[in-house]
Amino acid sequence: MTATAGGPSLPQERRVVTAIPGPKSQELQARRTSAVAGGVGSVMPVFAARAGGGVLEDVDGNSFIDFGSGIAVTTVGNSAEAVVRRASAQLADFTHTCFMVTPYEGYVEVCEELAKVTPGDHAKKSALFNSGAEAVENAVKIARSYTKRQAVVVFDHGYHGRTNLTMALTSKNMPYKHSFGPFAPEIYRVPVAYPYRWLTGPENCAKEASDQAIDMITKQIGAENVAAIVIEPLLGEGGFIEPAKGFLPAIAQFAKDNGIVFVADEIQSGFCRTGQWFACEDEGIVPDLITTAKGIAGGLPLAAVTGRAEIMDAAHSGGLGGTYGGNPVACAAALGAIETMRELDLPAKARRIADIMKPRLAAMQEKYDVIGDVRGRGAMIAIELVKSGSKEPNPEATAALAKACHAEGLLVLTTGTYGNVLRFLPPLVIGEDLLNEGLGILEGALAGL
């Protein structure tokens, strides 16, 4: 029998009872086509009705194993108990006052929690916003205000958002930037340490990439002109690229030596996703500023910039904010999400997911030469697909593989600068039976390519 509500009580099973999409989803798609702008895309042609744990159920009663988490958002599971409880209580009290008009405790409490969970034991402050792009844009504003400099350095394969400034920071044209320019000035892009594609081999990647990046910054921009260096410690939309060990510490040290604000964009990788609270902890990086969103509030829109108190206080009063930034219901949800992360030890859950997924994916790589690379940490894992006997990107196989998984009831996402990466972002509360079943579907789809 179909459950009447989502959340943890939703039956944790894969169930395909119609063609994908089913008739009700097709009806909704017709309505969508006439009402929703064509520029808004969707991964799957099904309409959600309920979700919870490790599954998502559509309006036709199909239940999909969720390897996407709404793009790393429902880390604690959809409609997690503490998120629903706290957000519901806040809804009953008030939905909005605007923190810039009459503040409320929830906003302050979220900032206090961010100071506790983010890397470093220095004095920290935060400002809350609505989206990851907003957080990155405000981190740049804060860094420019603090340093009195203008230039911002970003990296190949980086993704930072869809606003004008964050499109300029982003390295991928289609679909994020194409036809939307001109973009904000004073943005400079340098190489990132991409081990799989580094021409002289992964063993040389960290030093050569950091040397190149630092040389370009020094020669082409001038370190004294750089306000901020912005990087994802584990790159998301660029293809789940884990920079070669040693690269991030070298860049962070260069920033420190030259008075540059080092910004870790942890919007996709943060909040337990990689097996630690934040991905930059893997190499002991303590960023000056860290941007968060996605997993922060269990599905409600919330984002933050957290950093050294003296840097965060550089912006003048009234210079940061926004009507909905730090909405009280979203703040309550964030407190519920953080409560869940602690109580269930979700970093450990993420590491367990990696222990299950990576050996099975490695075995698939041995069997199917279309898989060129298996990479990632925790529950942020990917396979890069290539053409047989080469490293030439294979976006066609990637799209076909995703479509085959969808048809069998497994929700997966594609990504990558070349469109040839299949990424896996399961909720950290997913059951191991579902995780293994999903991997079995993936292997069957690979066999059918």
Tab-separated table of C-alpha atoms in Angstrom:
chain	number	residue	atom	x	y	z
A	1	MET	CA	0.000	0.000	0.000
A	2	THR	CA	1.242	3.481	-0.838
A	3	ALA	CA	2.242	5.518	2.204
A	4	THR	CA	0.341	8.720	2.866
A	5	ALA	CA	3.342	10.670	4.093
A	6	GLY	CA	7.053	10.868	3.477
A	7	GLY	CA	9.934	10.971	5.902
A	8	PRO	CA	11.707	8.122	7.682
A	9	SER	CA	8.539	5.998	7.868
A	10	LEU	CA	8.216	5.751	4.075
A	11	PRO	CA	8.701	2.108	2.976
A	12	GLN	CA	12.356	1.705	2.071
A	13	GLU	CA	11.964	-0.227	-1.146
A	14	ARG	CA	12.452	0.190	-4.868
A	15	ARG	CA	9.184	-0.180	-6.734
A	16	VAL	CA	8.584	0.325	-10.458
A	17	VAL	CA	4.884	-0.092	-11.261
A	18	THR	CA	4.527	1.981	-14.452
A	19	ALA	CA	6.611	3.006	-17.413
A	20	ILE	CA	8.918	5.926	-16.565
A	21	PRO	CA	7.321	8.459	-16.675
A	22	GLY	CA	3.921	7.173	-15.618
A	23	PRO	CA	0.569	8.618	-16.720
A	24	LYS	CA	0.173	11.068	-13.828
A	25	SER	CA	3.688	12.415	-14.352
A	26	GLN	CA	2.933	12.786	-18.050
A	27	GLU	CA	-0.176	14.817	-17.234
A	28	LEU	CA	1.831	17.059	-14.912
A	29	GLN	CA	4.524	17.408	-17.551
A	30	ALA	CA	1.939	18.765	-19.980
A	31	ARG	CA	0.876	21.343	-17.393
A	32	ARG	CA	4.502	22.175	-16.683
A	33	THR	CA	5.261	22.749	-20.363
A	34	SER	CA	2.554	25.408	-20.574
A	35	ALA	CA	3.365	27.141	-17.268
A	36	VAL	CA	7.077	26.764	-16.438
A	37	ALA	CA	9.878	28.521	-18.312
A	38	GLY	CA	11.691	26.228	-20.719
A	39	GLY	CA	15.082	27.212	-19.318
A	40	VAL	CA	14.330	25.313	-16.097
A	41	GLY	CA	15.459	21.738	-16.680
A	42	SER	CA	14.926	18.497	-14.751
A	43	VAL	CA	16.967	15.311	-14.530
A	44	MET	CA	14.008	12.917	-14.525
A	45	PRO	CA	10.550	13.281	-16.132
A	46	VAL	CA	8.726	12.162	-12.974
A	47	PHE	CA	6.966	14.271	-10.364
A	48	ALA	CA	7.705	13.665	-6.689
A	49	ALA	CA	4.943	12.891	-4.213
A	50	ARG	CA	6.847	11.723	-1.127
A	51	ALA	CA	10.426	11.048	-0.060
A	52	GLY	CA	12.282	9.846	2.997
A	53	GLY	CA	15.226	7.739	4.072
A	54	GLY	CA	16.840	6.503	0.878
A	55	VAL	CA	13.840	6.589	-1.483
A	56	LEU	CA	11.758	9.038	-3.494
A	57	GLU	CA	8.195	8.152	-4.555
A	58	ASP	CA	6.510	9.708	-7.573
A	59	VAL	CA	2.860	10.542	-8.222
A	60	ASP	CA	2.347	7.211	-10.022
A	61	GLY	CA	3.529	5.151	-7.043
A	62	ASN	CA	6.989	4.350	-8.367
A	63	SER	CA	9.609	4.334	-5.624
A	64	PHE	CA	13.176	5.214	-6.664
A	65	ILE	CA	16.396	4.513	-4.805
A	66	ASP	CA	17.801	7.991	-4.254
A	67	PHE	CA	21.444	8.453	-5.239
A	68	GLY	CA	20.983	12.213	-5.671
A	69	SER	CA	19.652	13.742	-2.417
A	70	GLY	CA	18.300	16.719	-4.351
A	71	ILE	CA	21.930	17.470	-5.340
A	72	ALA	CA	23.434	16.862	-1.879
A	73	VAL	CA	20.657	18.708	-0.035
A	74	THR	CA	18.721	15.999	1.825
A	75	THR	CA	21.834	14.681	3.538
A	76	VAL	CA	19.843	13.827	6.682
A	77	GLY	CA	17.077	12.267	4.586
A	78	ASN	CA	13.919	13.902	3.317
A	79	SER	CA	11.527	15.148	5.996
A	80	ALA	CA	13.871	14.083	8.791
A	81	GLU	CA	12.121	14.017	12.146
A	82	ALA	CA	14.110	16.786	13.847
A	83	VAL	CA	13.883	19.020	10.771
A	84	VAL	CA	10.100	18.627	10.553
A	85	ARG	CA	9.621	19.025	14.308
A	86	ARG	CA	11.644	22.208	14.618
A	87	ALA	CA	10.407	23.777	11.376
A	88	SER	CA	6.767	22.989	12.227
A	89	ALA	CA	7.083	24.580	15.650
A	90	GLN	CA	8.587	27.703	14.089
A	91	LEU	CA	5.814	27.864	11.466
A	92	ALA	CA	3.286	27.986	14.268
A	93	ASP	CA	5.066	30.926	15.912
A	94	PHE	CA	5.912	33.130	12.914
A	95	THR	CA	7.082	32.622	9.354
A	96	HIS	CA	8.986	35.869	8.828
A	97	THR	CA	9.916	39.177	10.348
A	98	CYS	CA	13.135	39.875	8.379
A	99	PHE	CA	16.228	39.629	10.563
A	100	MET	CA	17.195	43.133	9.426
A	101	VAL	CA	13.944	44.498	10.916
A	102	THR	CA	13.321	42.513	14.090
A	103	PRO	CA	15.896	39.768	14.742
A	104	TYR	CA	15.140	36.389	16.312
A	105	GLU	CA	17.042	33.769	18.258
A	106	GLY	CA	17.075	31.082	15.577
A	107	TYR	CA	19.366	33.087	13.296
A	108	VAL	CA	21.808	33.696	16.160
A	109	GLU	CA	21.684	30.034	17.171
A	110	VAL	CA	22.524	28.858	13.639
A	111	CYS	CA	25.513	31.228	13.579
A	112	GLU	CA	26.632	29.850	16.945
A	113	GLU	CA	26.402	26.297	15.618
A	114	LEU	CA	28.358	27.218	12.491
A	115	ALA	CA	31.132	28.608	14.655
A	116	LYS	CA	31.295	25.243	16.454
A	117	VAL	CA	31.239	22.869	13.484
A	118	THR	CA	33.405	24.690	10.920
A	119	PRO	CA	37.202	24.179	10.922
A	120	GLY	CA	39.449	26.202	13.224
A	121	ASP	CA	39.298	27.359	16.843
A	122	HIS	CA	39.593	31.089	16.083
A	123	ALA	CA	36.795	33.589	16.743
A	124	LYS	CA	34.170	33.244	14.004
A	125	LYS	CA	31.059	35.020	12.830
A	126	SER	CA	28.487	34.197	10.153
A	127	ALA	CA	25.942	35.831	7.883
A	128	LEU	CA	22.980	33.888	6.492
A	129	PHE	CA	21.574	33.970	2.970
A	130	ASN	CA	19.242	32.012	0.676
A	131	SER	CA	21.409	30.065	-1.758
A	132	GLY	CA	24.920	28.862	-2.404
A	133	ALA	CA	25.462	31.428	-5.139
A	134	GLU	CA	24.421	34.188	-2.743
A	135	ALA	CA	26.864	32.886	-0.156
A	136	VAL	CA	29.770	32.850	-2.613
A	137	GLU	CA	28.908	36.316	-3.900
A	138	ASN	CA	28.832	37.680	-0.357
A	139	ALA	CA	32.122	35.969	0.495
A	140	VAL	CA	33.682	37.903	-2.377
A	141	LYS	CA	32.102	41.144	-1.139
A	142	ILE	CA	33.461	40.540	2.354
A	143	ALA	CA	36.944	39.665	1.089
A	144	ARG	CA	37.077	42.766	-1.084
A	145	SER	CA	35.941	44.943	1.800
A	146	TYR	CA	38.539	43.420	4.129
A	147	THR	CA	41.532	43.518	1.767
A	148	LYS	CA	40.650	46.676	-0.204
A	149	ARG	CA	41.590	44.663	-3.305
A	150	GLN	CA	39.495	43.625	-6.308
A	151	ALA	CA	40.865	40.524	-8.068
A	152	VAL	CA	39.371	37.088	-7.386
A	153	VAL	CA	41.115	33.839	-8.340
A	154	VAL	CA	39.156	30.680	-9.174
A	155	PHE	CA	40.069	27.333	-10.740
A	156	ASP	CA	39.493	25.226	-13.827
A	157	HIS	CA	36.434	22.960	-13.478
A	158	GLY	CA	35.062	25.078	-10.625
A	159	TYR	CA	31.359	25.803	-10.208
A	160	HIS	CA	30.103	28.558	-7.921
A	161	GLY	CA	26.580	29.533	-8.988
A	162	ARG	CA	24.212	31.136	-11.476
A	163	THR	CA	24.215	34.827	-10.523
A	164	ASN	CA	26.217	37.193	-12.715
A	165	LEU	CA	29.269	37.219	-10.453
A	166	THR	CA	29.172	33.498	-9.720
A	167	MET	CA	28.725	32.680	-13.413
A	168	ALA	CA	31.950	34.600	-13.959
A	169	LEU	CA	33.569	32.452	-11.264
A	170	THR	CA	32.250	29.251	-12.882
A	171	SER	CA	34.364	27.515	-15.524
A	172	LYS	CA	31.692	25.604	-17.491
A	173	ASN	CA	29.898	27.387	-20.317
A	174	MET	CA	26.930	25.106	-21.084
A	175	PRO	CA	24.424	25.256	-19.515
A	176	TYR	CA	25.502	27.729	-16.859
A	177	LYS	CA	26.972	30.669	-18.780
A	178	HIS	CA	26.019	30.289	-22.431
A	179	SER	CA	24.432	33.483	-23.851
A	180	PHE	CA	24.169	35.148	-20.432
A	181	GLY	CA	27.165	37.518	-20.563
A	182	PRO	CA	28.836	39.907	-20.185
A	183	PHE	CA	30.088	38.813	-16.799
A	184	ALA	CA	31.616	40.539	-13.805
A	185	PRO	CA	35.247	41.675	-14.237
A	186	GLU	CA	38.398	41.028	-12.196
A	187	ILE	CA	37.947	37.231	-12.197
A	188	TYR	CA	41.017	35.107	-13.011
A	189	ARG	CA	41.134	31.349	-13.604
A	190	VAL	CA	44.118	29.079	-12.907
A	191	PRO	CA	44.755	25.287	-13.159
A	192	VAL	CA	43.484	22.806	-10.604
A	193	ALA	CA	45.225	19.537	-9.696
A	194	TYR	CA	43.047	17.023	-11.612
A	195	PRO	CA	44.948	13.752	-11.114
A	196	TYR	CA	43.161	11.650	-13.746
A	197	ARG	CA	43.772	14.180	-16.508
A	198	TRP	CA	47.147	15.656	-15.488
A	199	LEU	CA	49.382	15.227	-18.534
A	200	THR	CA	52.554	14.182	-16.678
A	201	GLY	CA	50.698	11.784	-14.375
A	202	PRO	CA	48.964	11.976	-11.001
A	203	GLU	CA	52.245	11.674	-9.111
A	204	ASN	CA	53.337	15.082	-10.461
A	205	CYS	CA	49.945	16.714	-10.296
A	206	ALA	CA	49.948	18.516	-6.944
A	207	LYS	CA	53.290	20.267	-7.268
A	208	GLU	CA	53.055	21.103	-10.946
A	209	ALA	CA	49.482	22.403	-10.676
A	210	SER	CA	50.168	24.508	-7.583
A	211	ASP	CA	53.383	25.868	-9.100
A	212	GLN	CA	51.532	26.811	-12.284
A	213	ALA	CA	48.645	28.396	-10.405
A	214	ILE	CA	50.912	30.429	-8.130
A	215	ASP	CA	53.085	31.520	-11.059
A	216	MET	CA	50.042	32.698	-13.008
A	217	ILE	CA	48.686	34.618	-10.012
A	218	THR	CA	52.058	36.232	-9.357
A	219	LYS	CA	52.874	37.112	-12.955
A	220	GLN	CA	49.492	37.827	-14.520
A	221	ILE	CA	47.573	39.426	-11.640
A	222	GLY	CA	49.980	40.307	-8.848
A	223	ALA	CA	49.367	38.710	-5.464
A	224	GLU	CA	49.037	42.170	-3.930
A	225	ASN	CA	45.923	42.746	-6.071
A	226	VAL	CA	44.088	39.547	-5.094
A	227	ALA	CA	41.253	39.840	-2.598
A	228	ALA	CA	40.240	36.183	-2.514
A	229	ILE	CA	41.102	32.723	-3.755
A	230	VAL	CA	37.884	30.684	-4.040
A	231	ILE	CA	37.993	26.909	-4.430
A	232	GLU	CA	35.843	23.851	-3.809
A	233	PRO	CA	37.960	21.452	-1.702
A	234	LEU	CA	36.241	18.655	-3.615
A	235	LEU	CA	34.961	20.051	-6.893
A	236	GLY	CA	31.281	19.344	-7.542
A	237	GLU	CA	29.788	20.266	-10.903
A	238	GLY	CA	33.239	20.040	-12.494
A	239	GLY	CA	33.163	16.269	-12.010
A	240	PHE	CA	33.750	15.417	-8.334
A	241	ILE	CA	37.440	16.140	-8.779
A	242	GLU	CA	39.491	15.542	-5.649
A	243	PRO	CA	42.580	17.755	-6.002
A	244	ALA	CA	45.832	15.819	-5.666
A	245	LYS	CA	47.095	15.718	-2.094
A	246	GLY	CA	49.327	18.700	-1.366
A	247	PHE	CA	47.668	21.064	-3.827
A	248	LEU	CA	45.208	22.702	-1.424
A	249	PRO	CA	47.778	23.238	1.369
A	250	ALA	CA	50.138	24.916	-1.125
A	251	ILE	CA	47.423	27.272	-2.366
A	252	ALA	CA	46.231	28.021	1.176
A	253	GLN	CA	49.764	28.810	2.313
A	254	PHE	CA	50.304	31.105	-0.677
A	255	ALA	CA	47.116	32.954	0.251
A	256	LYS	CA	48.225	33.300	3.862
A	257	ASP	CA	51.682	34.549	2.878
A	258	ASN	CA	50.195	37.237	0.653
A	259	GLY	CA	47.274	38.512	2.714
A	260	ILE	CA	44.702	36.884	0.418
A	261	VAL	CA	41.405	35.637	1.849
A	262	PHE	CA	41.194	31.867	1.270
A	263	VAL	CA	37.557	30.874	0.653
A	264	ALA	CA	36.487	27.223	0.787
A	265	ASP	CA	33.300	26.720	-1.212
A	266	GLU	CA	31.756	23.770	0.659
A	267	ILE	CA	28.249	24.194	-0.683
A	268	GLN	CA	28.101	20.679	-2.140
A	269	SER	CA	30.815	18.977	-0.068
A	270	GLY	CA	29.955	20.345	3.378
A	271	PHE	CA	27.926	19.004	6.309
A	272	CYS	CA	29.226	15.440	6.616
A	273	ARG	CA	28.973	14.608	2.913
A	274	THR	CA	32.623	13.540	2.479
A	275	GLY	CA	33.000	11.637	5.746
A	276	GLN	CA	34.046	14.710	7.712
A	277	TRP	CA	31.977	17.733	8.622
A	278	PHE	CA	33.784	19.639	5.860
A	279	ALA	CA	35.932	18.414	2.977
A	280	CYS	CA	38.774	20.853	3.686
A	281	GLU	CA	39.431	19.039	6.969
A	282	ASP	CA	40.942	16.131	5.018
A	283	GLU	CA	44.256	17.998	4.667
A	284	GLY	CA	43.892	20.171	7.747
A	285	ILE	CA	42.904	23.277	5.801
A	286	VAL	CA	41.426	26.056	7.944
A	287	PRO	CA	39.861	28.536	5.510
A	288	ASP	CA	39.472	32.218	6.254
A	289	LEU	CA	35.894	32.024	4.976
A	290	ILE	CA	33.725	28.989	4.267
A	291	THR	CA	30.507	29.038	2.246
A	292	THR	CA	27.751	26.524	2.950
A	293	ALA	CA	24.255	25.750	1.682
A	294	LYS	CA	22.655	22.542	0.301
A	295	GLY	CA	22.908	20.101	3.244
A	296	ILE	CA	22.682	22.832	5.891
A	297	ALA	CA	18.909	22.798	6.447
A	298	GLY	CA	17.471	19.456	5.366
A	299	GLY	CA	15.900	20.849	2.197
A	300	LEU	CA	14.862	24.351	3.207
A	301	PRO	CA	16.605	27.281	1.479
A	302	LEU	CA	19.460	28.539	3.623
A	303	ALA	CA	23.108	29.429	3.038
A	304	ALA	CA	25.907	30.933	5.068
A	305	VAL	CA	29.274	32.591	5.004
A	306	THR	CA	31.280	31.749	8.116
A	307	GLY	CA	34.754	33.022	8.838
A	308	ARG	CA	37.296	34.814	10.918
A	309	ALA	CA	35.538	37.441	12.972
A	310	GLU	CA	37.817	40.280	11.882
A	311	ILE	CA	37.180	39.475	8.209
A	312	MET	CA	33.424	39.015	8.616
A	313	ASP	CA	33.208	42.368	10.424
A	314	ALA	CA	34.944	44.220	7.577
A	315	ALA	CA	31.711	44.991	5.734
A	316	HIS	CA	29.893	48.122	6.895
A	317	SER	CA	26.593	47.854	8.786
A	318	GLY	CA	23.778	47.240	6.310
A	319	GLY	CA	26.193	46.019	3.641
A	320	LEU	CA	25.198	42.382	4.097
A	321	GLY	CA	21.732	40.889	4.261
A	322	GLY	CA	18.585	40.291	2.241
A	323	THR	CA	14.862	40.143	2.891
A	324	TYR	CA	14.688	36.374	3.317
A	325	GLY	CA	18.259	35.663	4.404
A	326	GLY	CA	18.204	33.437	7.475
A	327	ASN	CA	14.435	32.902	7.329
A	328	PRO	CA	13.246	31.675	10.761
A	329	VAL	CA	11.704	28.450	9.430
A	330	ALA	CA	14.874	27.630	7.484
A	331	CYS	CA	16.961	28.370	10.594
A	332	ALA	CA	14.817	25.999	12.638
A	333	ALA	CA	15.279	23.331	9.971
A	334	ALA	CA	19.045	23.861	10.039
A	335	LEU	CA	19.139	23.346	13.777
A	336	GLY	CA	17.178	20.121	13.249
A	337	ALA	CA	19.563	18.986	10.525
A	338	ILE	CA	22.646	19.663	12.649
A	339	GLU	CA	20.992	17.861	15.575
A	340	THR	CA	20.444	14.836	13.313
A	341	MET	CA	24.010	14.913	12.003
A	342	ARG	CA	25.355	14.777	15.536
A	343	GLU	CA	22.928	12.207	16.934
A	344	LEU	CA	23.367	9.763	14.033
A	345	ASP	CA	27.096	10.484	13.552
A	346	LEU	CA	26.565	11.138	9.876
A	347	PRO	CA	30.279	11.583	9.077
A	348	ALA	CA	30.699	7.931	10.060
A	349	LYS	CA	27.668	6.998	7.939
A	350	ALA	CA	29.282	8.734	4.950
A	351	ARG	CA	32.510	6.813	5.463
A	352	ARG	CA	30.569	3.549	5.635
A	353	ILE	CA	28.860	4.405	2.336
A	354	ALA	CA	32.304	4.856	0.762
A	355	ASP	CA	33.432	1.508	2.207
A	356	ILE	CA	30.542	-0.166	0.382
A	357	MET	CA	30.517	1.810	-2.860
A	358	LYS	CA	34.153	2.253	-3.790
A	359	PRO	CA	35.196	-1.434	-3.875
A	360	ARG	CA	32.140	-2.330	-5.960
A	361	LEU	CA	32.747	0.558	-8.346
A	362	ALA	CA	36.420	-0.415	-8.600
A	363	ALA	CA	35.355	-3.968	-9.512
A	364	MET	CA	33.073	-2.531	-12.198
A	365	GLN	CA	35.983	-0.464	-13.498
A	366	GLU	CA	38.041	-3.651	-13.877
A	367	LYS	CA	35.222	-5.240	-15.846
A	368	TYR	CA	34.050	-2.316	-17.981
A	369	ASP	CA	36.678	-0.170	-19.682
A	370	VAL	CA	34.125	2.607	-20.184
A	371	ILE	CA	34.875	3.565	-16.551
A	372	GLY	CA	38.096	5.547	-16.680
A	373	ASP	CA	38.217	6.700	-13.058
A	374	VAL	CA	36.527	6.072	-9.710
A	375	ARG	CA	36.964	8.888	-7.221
A	376	GLY	CA	35.560	10.886	-4.330
A	377	ARG	CA	35.222	10.570	-0.574
A	378	GLY	CA	32.442	9.557	1.760
A	379	ALA	CA	29.056	9.783	0.064
A	380	MET	CA	30.377	12.090	-2.662
A	381	ILE	CA	31.611	9.565	-5.202
A	382	ALA	CA	31.739	9.478	-9.000
A	383	ILE	CA	32.784	7.480	-12.029
A	384	GLU	CA	34.225	9.180	-15.096
A	385	LEU	CA	33.243	7.548	-18.381
A	386	VAL	CA	35.572	7.450	-21.374
A	387	LYS	CA	35.753	5.915	-24.822
A	388	SER	CA	37.357	2.500	-25.009
A	389	GLY	CA	41.145	2.494	-24.932
A	390	SER	CA	41.474	6.218	-24.268
A	391	LYS	CA	40.723	9.027	-21.853
A	392	GLU	CA	38.457	10.749	-24.362
A	393	PRO	CA	35.295	11.859	-22.511
A	394	ASN	CA	32.194	9.783	-23.257
A	395	PRO	CA	29.136	11.930	-22.481
A	396	GLU	CA	26.921	9.763	-24.705
A	397	ALA	CA	27.556	6.669	-22.593
A	398	THR	CA	27.059	8.710	-19.440
A	399	ALA	CA	23.640	9.933	-20.569
A	400	ALA	CA	22.630	6.426	-21.674
A	401	LEU	CA	23.769	4.932	-18.367
A	402	ALA	CA	21.801	7.472	-16.353
A	403	LYS	CA	18.678	6.860	-18.459
A	404	ALA	CA	18.964	3.103	-17.995
A	405	CYS	CA	19.301	3.512	-14.219
A	406	HIS	CA	16.265	5.798	-14.113
A	407	ALA	CA	14.150	3.259	-15.990
A	408	GLU	CA	15.017	0.612	-13.376
A	409	GLY	CA	14.196	2.811	-10.399
A	410	LEU	CA	17.583	4.295	-9.503
A	411	LEU	CA	17.897	8.089	-9.415
A	412	VAL	CA	21.402	9.147	-10.459
A	413	LEU	CA	22.875	12.456	-11.637
A	414	THR	CA	25.387	13.338	-14.315
A	415	THR	CA	28.000	16.064	-13.996
A	416	GLY	CA	31.441	17.145	-15.160
A	417	THR	CA	32.943	19.798	-17.396
A	418	TYR	CA	32.784	17.286	-20.261
A	419	GLY	CA	29.391	15.845	-19.247
A	420	ASN	CA	30.951	12.412	-18.751
A	421	VAL	CA	30.736	11.855	-15.002
A	422	LEU	CA	28.060	9.939	-13.120
A	423	ARG	CA	27.915	11.176	-9.522
A	424	PHE	CA	26.481	9.494	-6.457
A	425	LEU	CA	25.107	11.535	-3.554
A	426	PRO	CA	22.894	9.201	-1.518
A	427	PRO	CA	21.286	10.450	1.690
A	428	LEU	CA	23.574	9.544	4.551
A	429	VAL	CA	20.698	7.690	6.226
A	430	ILE	CA	20.192	5.300	3.296
A	431	GLY	CA	19.993	1.626	4.215
A	432	GLU	CA	22.816	-0.631	3.110
A	433	ASP	CA	20.347	-2.942	1.354
A	434	LEU	CA	19.173	-0.073	-0.854
A	435	LEU	CA	22.750	1.039	-1.444
A	436	ASN	CA	23.741	-2.414	-2.655
A	437	GLU	CA	20.594	-2.802	-4.718
A	438	GLY	CA	21.305	0.516	-6.415
A	439	LEU	CA	24.859	-0.574	-7.226
A	440	GLY	CA	23.455	-3.771	-8.718
A	441	ILE	CA	21.185	-1.728	-10.981
A	442	LEU	CA	24.159	0.378	-12.033
A	443	GLU	CA	26.167	-2.725	-12.912
A	444	GLY	CA	23.273	-4.135	-14.924
A	445	ALA	CA	23.010	-0.856	-16.810
A	446	LEU	CA	26.752	-0.925	-17.535
A	447	ALA	CA	26.403	-4.446	-18.948
A	448	GLY	CA	23.675	-3.173	-21.250
A	449	LEU	CA	25.645	-0.289	-22.764
